[in-house]
């Protein structure tokens, strides 16, 4: 969760990129905007006074639109550029980034009495502000998009390879099933339950190689688990600048699934695999 600490995260990433980069993208999960709705810290980046060196893509959590927290993305709820190298992915969906990575994403938080609402009844489609809670049709949309592509039609690439990264604000309910006996429970001292059954569904039905989530303020990296197509590695990340020192930033080397599929096809062609002889 960035929670409005833009200078801190961008300065840190700029330094890491200069030393160990270049990195293709930074993906932000959890609450991106400040809880009090103040976006002054982002202004130097909006005016190009300061720069973001790595293309950054983010989702939102349960930021309060009543405080103006989401004012910069209220007009681009389906995703769009906020400023150079800073892009809001959108409310829910799956897409391929310019760097080649495919991502599935869900903004917002789980609230039982909101989740079951019909999209039209909830007033979501014509809403002037980004809702802090998602509904079941948002999750349905992600599953369809991750299986069939952005246009809702069957897309063989997504269907056969899955997505590279699943981004959610929350951890999934029953995540502790991933805990090995030797690992302590990362949320043993949590005072409230932010776990989401909807995220559990996504983790089950979307074949992602990585799943990254925030909100809990704790770092958690269990062993990979199997999904329908390959293995998924989950990262629960702490808040930027947290006093406990929980890791809030991880760097991973990911070859996009599209490239892996292309390499496999080329290897098969060279080796004579999957050839069709009339």
CSV table of C-alpha atoms in Angstrom, one decimal:
chain,number,residue,atom,x,y,z
A,1,UNK,CA,0.0,0.0,0.0
A,2,UNK,CA,1.4,3.4,-1.0
A,3,UNK,CA,-1.2,5.3,0.9
A,4,UNK,CA,-0.1,8.6,-0.6
A,5,UNK,CA,3.6,8.2,0.2
A,6,UNK,CA,4.5,9.0,-3.4
A,7,UNK,CA,7.9,10.6,-2.8
A,8,UNK,CA,9.0,7.7,-0.6
A,9,UNK,CA,8.1,5.0,-3.1
A,10,UNK,CA,9.2,6.8,-6.3
A,11,UNK,CA,12.5,7.9,-4.8
A,12,UNK,CA,13.2,4.3,-3.6
A,13,UNK,CA,12.3,2.8,-6.9
A,14,UNK,CA,14.2,5.4,-8.9
A,15,UNK,CA,17.3,4.5,-6.9
A,16,UNK,CA,16.9,0.8,-7.3
A,17,UNK,CA,16.3,1.2,-11.0
A,18,UNK,CA,19.4,3.2,-11.4
A,19,UNK,CA,21.5,0.7,-9.5
A,20,UNK,CA,20.0,-2.7,-10.7
A,21,UNK,CA,17.6,-1.8,-13.5
A,22,UNK,CA,16.2,-1.1,-15.9
A,23,UNK,CA,12.9,-2.5,-14.7
A,24,UNK,CA,10.0,-2.9,-17.1
A,25,UNK,CA,7.2,-2.0,-14.7
A,26,UNK,CA,6.2,-1.4,-11.1
A,27,UNK,CA,2.9,-2.8,-10.0
A,28,UNK,CA,1.2,-1.3,-6.9
A,29,UNK,CA,-1.5,-3.0,-4.9
A,30,UNK,CA,-3.7,-2.1,-1.9
A,31,UNK,CA,-4.5,1.5,-1.0
A,32,UNK,CA,-2.7,3.8,-3.4
A,33,UNK,CA,-4.0,7.2,-2.4
A,34,UNK,CA,-3.7,8.9,1.0
A,35,UNK,CA,-6.5,8.1,3.6
A,36,UNK,CA,-7.2,11.8,4.1
A,37,UNK,CA,-7.7,12.4,0.4
A,38,UNK,CA,-4.8,14.7,0.1
A,39,UNK,CA,-2.9,14.3,-3.2
A,40,UNK,CA,-0.5,17.2,-2.9
A,41,UNK,CA,2.5,14.8,-2.7
A,42,UNK,CA,1.7,13.7,-6.2
A,43,UNK,CA,1.5,17.2,-7.7
A,44,UNK,CA,5.2,17.5,-8.6
A,45,UNK,CA,4.8,14.3,-10.7
A,46,UNK,CA,1.6,15.5,-12.4
A,47,UNK,CA,3.4,18.7,-13.4
A,48,UNK,CA,6.6,16.9,-14.5
A,49,UNK,CA,8.6,18.7,-11.8
A,50,UNK,CA,9.6,15.3,-10.6
A,51,UNK,CA,9.8,12.1,-12.7
A,52,UNK,CA,8.8,8.5,-12.3
A,53,UNK,CA,11.5,6.4,-13.9
A,54,UNK,CA,9.7,3.1,-14.1
A,55,UNK,CA,6.3,2.7,-15.8
A,56,UNK,CA,4.0,2.3,-12.8
A,57,UNK,CA,0.6,0.6,-12.8
A,58,UNK,CA,-1.7,0.6,-9.8
A,59,UNK,CA,-5.1,-0.4,-8.4
A,60,UNK,CA,-7.0,1.1,-5.5
A,61,UNK,CA,-8.3,-0.4,-2.2
A,62,UNK,CA,-11.1,1.0,-0.1
A,63,UNK,CA,-10.1,4.7,-0.3
A,64,UNK,CA,-13.0,6.9,0.7
A,65,UNK,CA,-14.3,8.8,-2.3
A,66,UNK,CA,-16.1,11.1,0.1
A,67,UNK,CA,-12.8,12.6,1.1
A,68,UNK,CA,-11.7,13.0,-2.5
A,69,UNK,CA,-9.2,10.2,-2.3
A,70,UNK,CA,-10.0,8.8,-5.7
A,71,UNK,CA,-10.5,12.2,-7.5
A,72,UNK,CA,-7.6,11.6,-9.9
A,73,UNK,CA,-9.2,8.4,-11.2
A,74,UNK,CA,-12.9,9.0,-10.9
A,75,UNK,CA,-13.1,9.9,-14.6
A,76,UNK,CA,-11.0,6.9,-15.7
A,77,UNK,CA,-12.7,4.1,-13.8
A,78,UNK,CA,-11.9,1.6,-16.6
A,79,UNK,CA,-8.3,2.6,-16.5
A,80,UNK,CA,-6.1,5.3,-18.0
A,81,UNK,CA,-2.9,7.5,-17.6
A,82,UNK,CA,-2.7,9.8,-14.6
A,83,UNK,CA,0.6,11.3,-15.7
A,84,UNK,CA,3.7,10.1,-17.5
A,85,UNK,CA,4.7,6.6,-16.4
A,86,UNK,CA,1.7,6.4,-13.9
A,87,UNK,CA,-1.3,4.5,-15.0
A,88,UNK,CA,-4.5,3.4,-13.2
A,89,UNK,CA,-5.3,-0.1,-14.4
A,90,UNK,CA,-9.0,0.3,-13.7
A,91,UNK,CA,-11.8,-1.2,-11.6
A,92,UNK,CA,-11.6,-4.8,-12.8
A,93,UNK,CA,-10.3,-6.8,-15.8
A,94,UNK,CA,-7.3,-8.3,-17.5
A,95,UNK,CA,-4.9,-6.7,-20.0
A,96,UNK,CA,-1.5,-6.9,-21.5
A,97,UNK,CA,0.9,-4.1,-20.5
A,98,UNK,CA,3.3,-2.5,-23.1
A,99,UNK,CA,6.2,-4.4,-21.6
A,100,UNK,CA,4.5,-7.7,-22.5
A,101,UNK,CA,3.3,-8.7,-19.0
A,102,UNK,CA,-0.3,-9.8,-18.7
A,103,UNK,CA,-2.2,-8.8,-15.6
A,104,UNK,CA,-5.5,-9.4,-14.0
A,105,UNK,CA,-6.6,-6.9,-11.5
A,106,UNK,CA,-9.4,-6.0,-9.0
A,107,UNK,CA,-9.6,-2.6,-7.3
A,108,UNK,CA,-11.7,-2.1,-4.1
A,109,UNK,CA,-12.5,-4.1,-1.0
A,110,UNK,CA,-14.9,-6.9,-0.1
A,111,UNK,CA,-18.1,-5.9,1.7
A,112,UNK,CA,-20.8,-8.6,2.0
A,113,UNK,CA,-23.8,-6.4,1.7
A,114,UNK,CA,-22.4,-4.7,-1.4
A,115,UNK,CA,-20.9,-7.7,-3.1
A,116,UNK,CA,-24.2,-9.3,-4.2
A,117,UNK,CA,-25.7,-6.2,-5.6
A,118,UNK,CA,-26.6,-6.1,-9.3
A,119,UNK,CA,-24.3,-3.6,-11.2
A,120,UNK,CA,-27.2,-1.5,-12.5
A,121,UNK,CA,-29.0,-1.5,-9.1
A,122,UNK,CA,-25.7,-0.4,-7.4
A,123,UNK,CA,-25.5,2.5,-9.8
A,124,UNK,CA,-22.0,1.5,-10.7
A,125,UNK,CA,-21.9,2.0,-14.5
A,126,UNK,CA,-22.7,5.7,-14.3
A,127,UNK,CA,-21.1,6.5,-11.0
A,128,UNK,CA,-19.2,9.8,-10.7
A,129,UNK,CA,-16.7,8.4,-8.2
A,130,UNK,CA,-14.8,5.1,-8.0
A,131,UNK,CA,-16.6,2.8,-5.6
A,132,UNK,CA,-14.5,1.6,-2.7
A,133,UNK,CA,-16.1,-1.8,-2.8
A,134,UNK,CA,-16.4,-4.2,-5.7
A,135,UNK,CA,-19.4,-6.4,-6.6
A,136,UNK,CA,-19.7,-10.0,-7.9
A,137,UNK,CA,-20.0,-8.9,-11.5
A,138,UNK,CA,-16.5,-7.3,-11.3
A,139,UNK,CA,-15.1,-10.7,-10.3
A,140,UNK,CA,-17.0,-12.4,-13.0
A,141,UNK,CA,-15.5,-9.9,-15.5
A,142,UNK,CA,-12.0,-10.7,-14.4
A,143,UNK,CA,-12.5,-14.4,-14.7
A,144,UNK,CA,-13.9,-14.0,-18.2
A,145,UNK,CA,-11.2,-11.6,-19.3
A,146,UNK,CA,-8.4,-13.7,-17.9
A,147,UNK,CA,-9.8,-16.8,-19.8
A,148,UNK,CA,-10.9,-15.1,-22.9
A,149,UNK,CA,-9.1,-11.8,-23.4
A,150,UNK,CA,-10.2,-8.2,-23.0
A,151,UNK,CA,-13.0,-8.3,-25.6
A,152,UNK,CA,-14.8,-11.1,-23.9
A,153,UNK,CA,-14.2,-13.4,-26.9
A,154,UNK,CA,-12.2,-16.6,-26.7
A,155,UNK,CA,-8.5,-15.7,-26.7
A,156,UNK,CA,-6.3,-18.8,-27.1
A,157,UNK,CA,-3.2,-17.1,-25.7
A,158,UNK,CA,-4.9,-16.2,-22.4
A,159,UNK,CA,-6.8,-19.5,-22.2
A,160,UNK,CA,-3.7,-21.7,-22.7
A,161,UNK,CA,-1.1,-19.6,-20.8
A,162,UNK,CA,-3.0,-17.8,-18.1
A,163,UNK,CA,-1.8,-14.4,-16.8
A,164,UNK,CA,1.5,-13.4,-15.5
A,165,UNK,CA,0.3,-11.4,-12.4
A,166,UNK,CA,-2.9,-11.2,-10.4
A,167,UNK,CA,-3.2,-7.9,-8.5
A,168,UNK,CA,-5.7,-7.5,-5.7
A,169,UNK,CA,-6.0,-5.0,-2.8
A,170,UNK,CA,-6.8,-7.8,-0.3
A,171,UNK,CA,-5.5,-11.3,0.6
A,172,UNK,CA,-7.8,-14.2,0.0
A,173,UNK,CA,-9.9,-15.8,2.7
A,174,UNK,CA,-8.4,-19.2,3.8
A,175,UNK,CA,-5.0,-18.0,2.6
A,176,UNK,CA,-3.5,-19.8,5.6
A,177,UNK,CA,-4.0,-23.1,3.8
A,178,UNK,CA,-0.7,-22.1,2.1
A,179,UNK,CA,1.1,-22.0,5.4
A,180,UNK,CA,3.8,-24.7,5.9
A,181,UNK,CA,4.1,-26.1,9.4
A,182,UNK,CA,7.4,-24.2,9.8
A,183,UNK,CA,6.0,-20.8,9.0
A,184,UNK,CA,4.3,-18.6,11.7
A,185,UNK,CA,0.9,-17.1,10.9
A,186,UNK,CA,1.6,-13.6,9.4
A,187,UNK,CA,-1.8,-12.2,10.7
A,188,UNK,CA,-1.7,-13.7,14.2
A,189,UNK,CA,-1.9,-10.2,15.8
A,190,UNK,CA,-4.4,-8.7,13.3
A,191,UNK,CA,-7.2,-6.8,15.0
A,192,UNK,CA,-9.7,-6.9,12.1
A,193,UNK,CA,-10.6,-9.3,9.3
A,194,UNK,CA,-9.9,-7.9,5.8
A,195,UNK,CA,-9.8,-11.3,4.0
A,196,UNK,CA,-11.9,-11.7,0.9
A,197,UNK,CA,-13.7,-14.8,-0.4
A,198,UNK,CA,-13.9,-13.1,-3.8
A,199,UNK,CA,-10.1,-12.9,-3.9
A,200,UNK,CA,-10.0,-16.6,-3.0
A,201,UNK,CA,-12.2,-17.3,-6.0
A,202,UNK,CA,-9.8,-15.3,-8.3
A,203,UNK,CA,-6.8,-17.1,-6.9
A,204,UNK,CA,-8.5,-20.4,-7.7
A,205,UNK,CA,-10.0,-19.6,-11.1
A,206,UNK,CA,-7.4,-17.3,-12.6
A,207,UNK,CA,-4.2,-19.1,-13.6
A,208,UNK,CA,-1.7,-16.5,-12.5
A,209,UNK,CA,2.1,-17.1,-12.1
A,210,UNK,CA,2.2,-14.4,-9.4
A,211,UNK,CA,-0.5,-13.0,-7.1
A,212,UNK,CA,0.3,-9.8,-5.2
A,213,UNK,CA,-1.9,-8.2,-2.6
A,214,UNK,CA,-1.7,-5.6,0.2
A,215,UNK,CA,-4.0,-4.0,2.9
A,216,UNK,CA,-2.9,-6.3,5.7
A,217,UNK,CA,0.3,-4.4,6.5
A,218,UNK,CA,2.3,-7.6,6.7
A,219,UNK,CA,4.8,-9.4,4.4
A,220,UNK,CA,4.0,-13.0,3.5
A,221,UNK,CA,5.7,-15.1,0.8
A,222,UNK,CA,4.6,-18.8,1.2
A,223,UNK,CA,5.8,-21.6,-1.1
A,224,UNK,CA,4.2,-21.7,-4.5
A,225,UNK,CA,0.9,-23.6,-5.0
A,226,UNK,CA,-0.5,-25.3,-8.1
A,227,UNK,CA,-3.2,-23.8,-10.3
A,228,UNK,CA,-4.9,-25.2,-13.4
A,229,UNK,CA,-1.9,-24.4,-15.7
A,230,UNK,CA,1.2,-23.9,-13.6
A,231,UNK,CA,2.4,-22.7,-10.2
A,232,UNK,CA,1.4,-19.5,-8.4
A,233,UNK,CA,3.7,-17.6,-6.1
A,234,UNK,CA,1.8,-15.3,-3.6
A,235,UNK,CA,3.3,-12.1,-2.1
A,236,UNK,CA,1.5,-10.2,0.6
A,237,UNK,CA,3.2,-6.8,1.0
A,238,UNK,CA,3.4,-4.4,3.8
A,239,UNK,CA,2.7,-0.7,3.7
A,240,UNK,CA,5.2,1.8,2.3
A,241,UNK,CA,7.2,3.3,5.2
A,242,UNK,CA,5.7,1.1,7.8
A,243,UNK,CA,7.2,1.3,11.3
A,244,UNK,CA,7.4,-2.5,11.7
A,245,UNK,CA,9.8,-2.8,8.8
A,246,UNK,CA,7.5,-5.3,6.9
A,247,UNK,CA,8.8,-5.6,3.3
A,248,UNK,CA,6.7,-3.4,1.0
A,249,UNK,CA,8.7,-3.9,-2.2
A,250,UNK,CA,9.9,-7.0,-4.0
A,251,UNK,CA,11.6,-7.4,-7.4
A,252,UNK,CA,11.0,-10.4,-9.6
A,253,UNK,CA,12.3,-11.4,-13.0
A,254,UNK,CA,9.3,-12.5,-15.1
A,255,UNK,CA,9.4,-13.6,-18.7
A,256,UNK,CA,5.9,-12.8,-20.1
A,257,UNK,CA,3.7,-15.8,-20.9
A,258,UNK,CA,3.4,-14.6,-24.4
A,259,UNK,CA,7.2,-14.8,-24.9
A,260,UNK,CA,7.3,-18.2,-23.3
A,261,UNK,CA,4.6,-19.5,-25.6
A,262,UNK,CA,6.4,-18.0,-28.6
A,263,UNK,CA,9.7,-19.5,-27.6
A,264,UNK,CA,8.0,-22.9,-27.1
A,265,UNK,CA,6.5,-22.6,-30.5
A,266,UNK,CA,9.8,-21.8,-32.1
A,267,UNK,CA,11.5,-24.7,-30.3
A,268,UNK,CA,8.8,-27.0,-31.5
A,269,UNK,CA,9.2,-25.8,-35.0
A,270,UNK,CA,13.0,-26.4,-34.9
A,271,UNK,CA,12.6,-29.8,-33.3
A,272,UNK,CA,9.8,-30.8,-35.6
A,273,UNK,CA,7.3,-31.0,-32.7
A,274,UNK,CA,3.6,-30.5,-33.3
A,275,UNK,CA,4.2,-30.6,-37.1
A,276,UNK,CA,1.3,-31.3,-39.3
A,277,UNK,CA,2.2,-33.3,-42.4
A,278,UNK,CA,-0.4,-33.5,-45.2
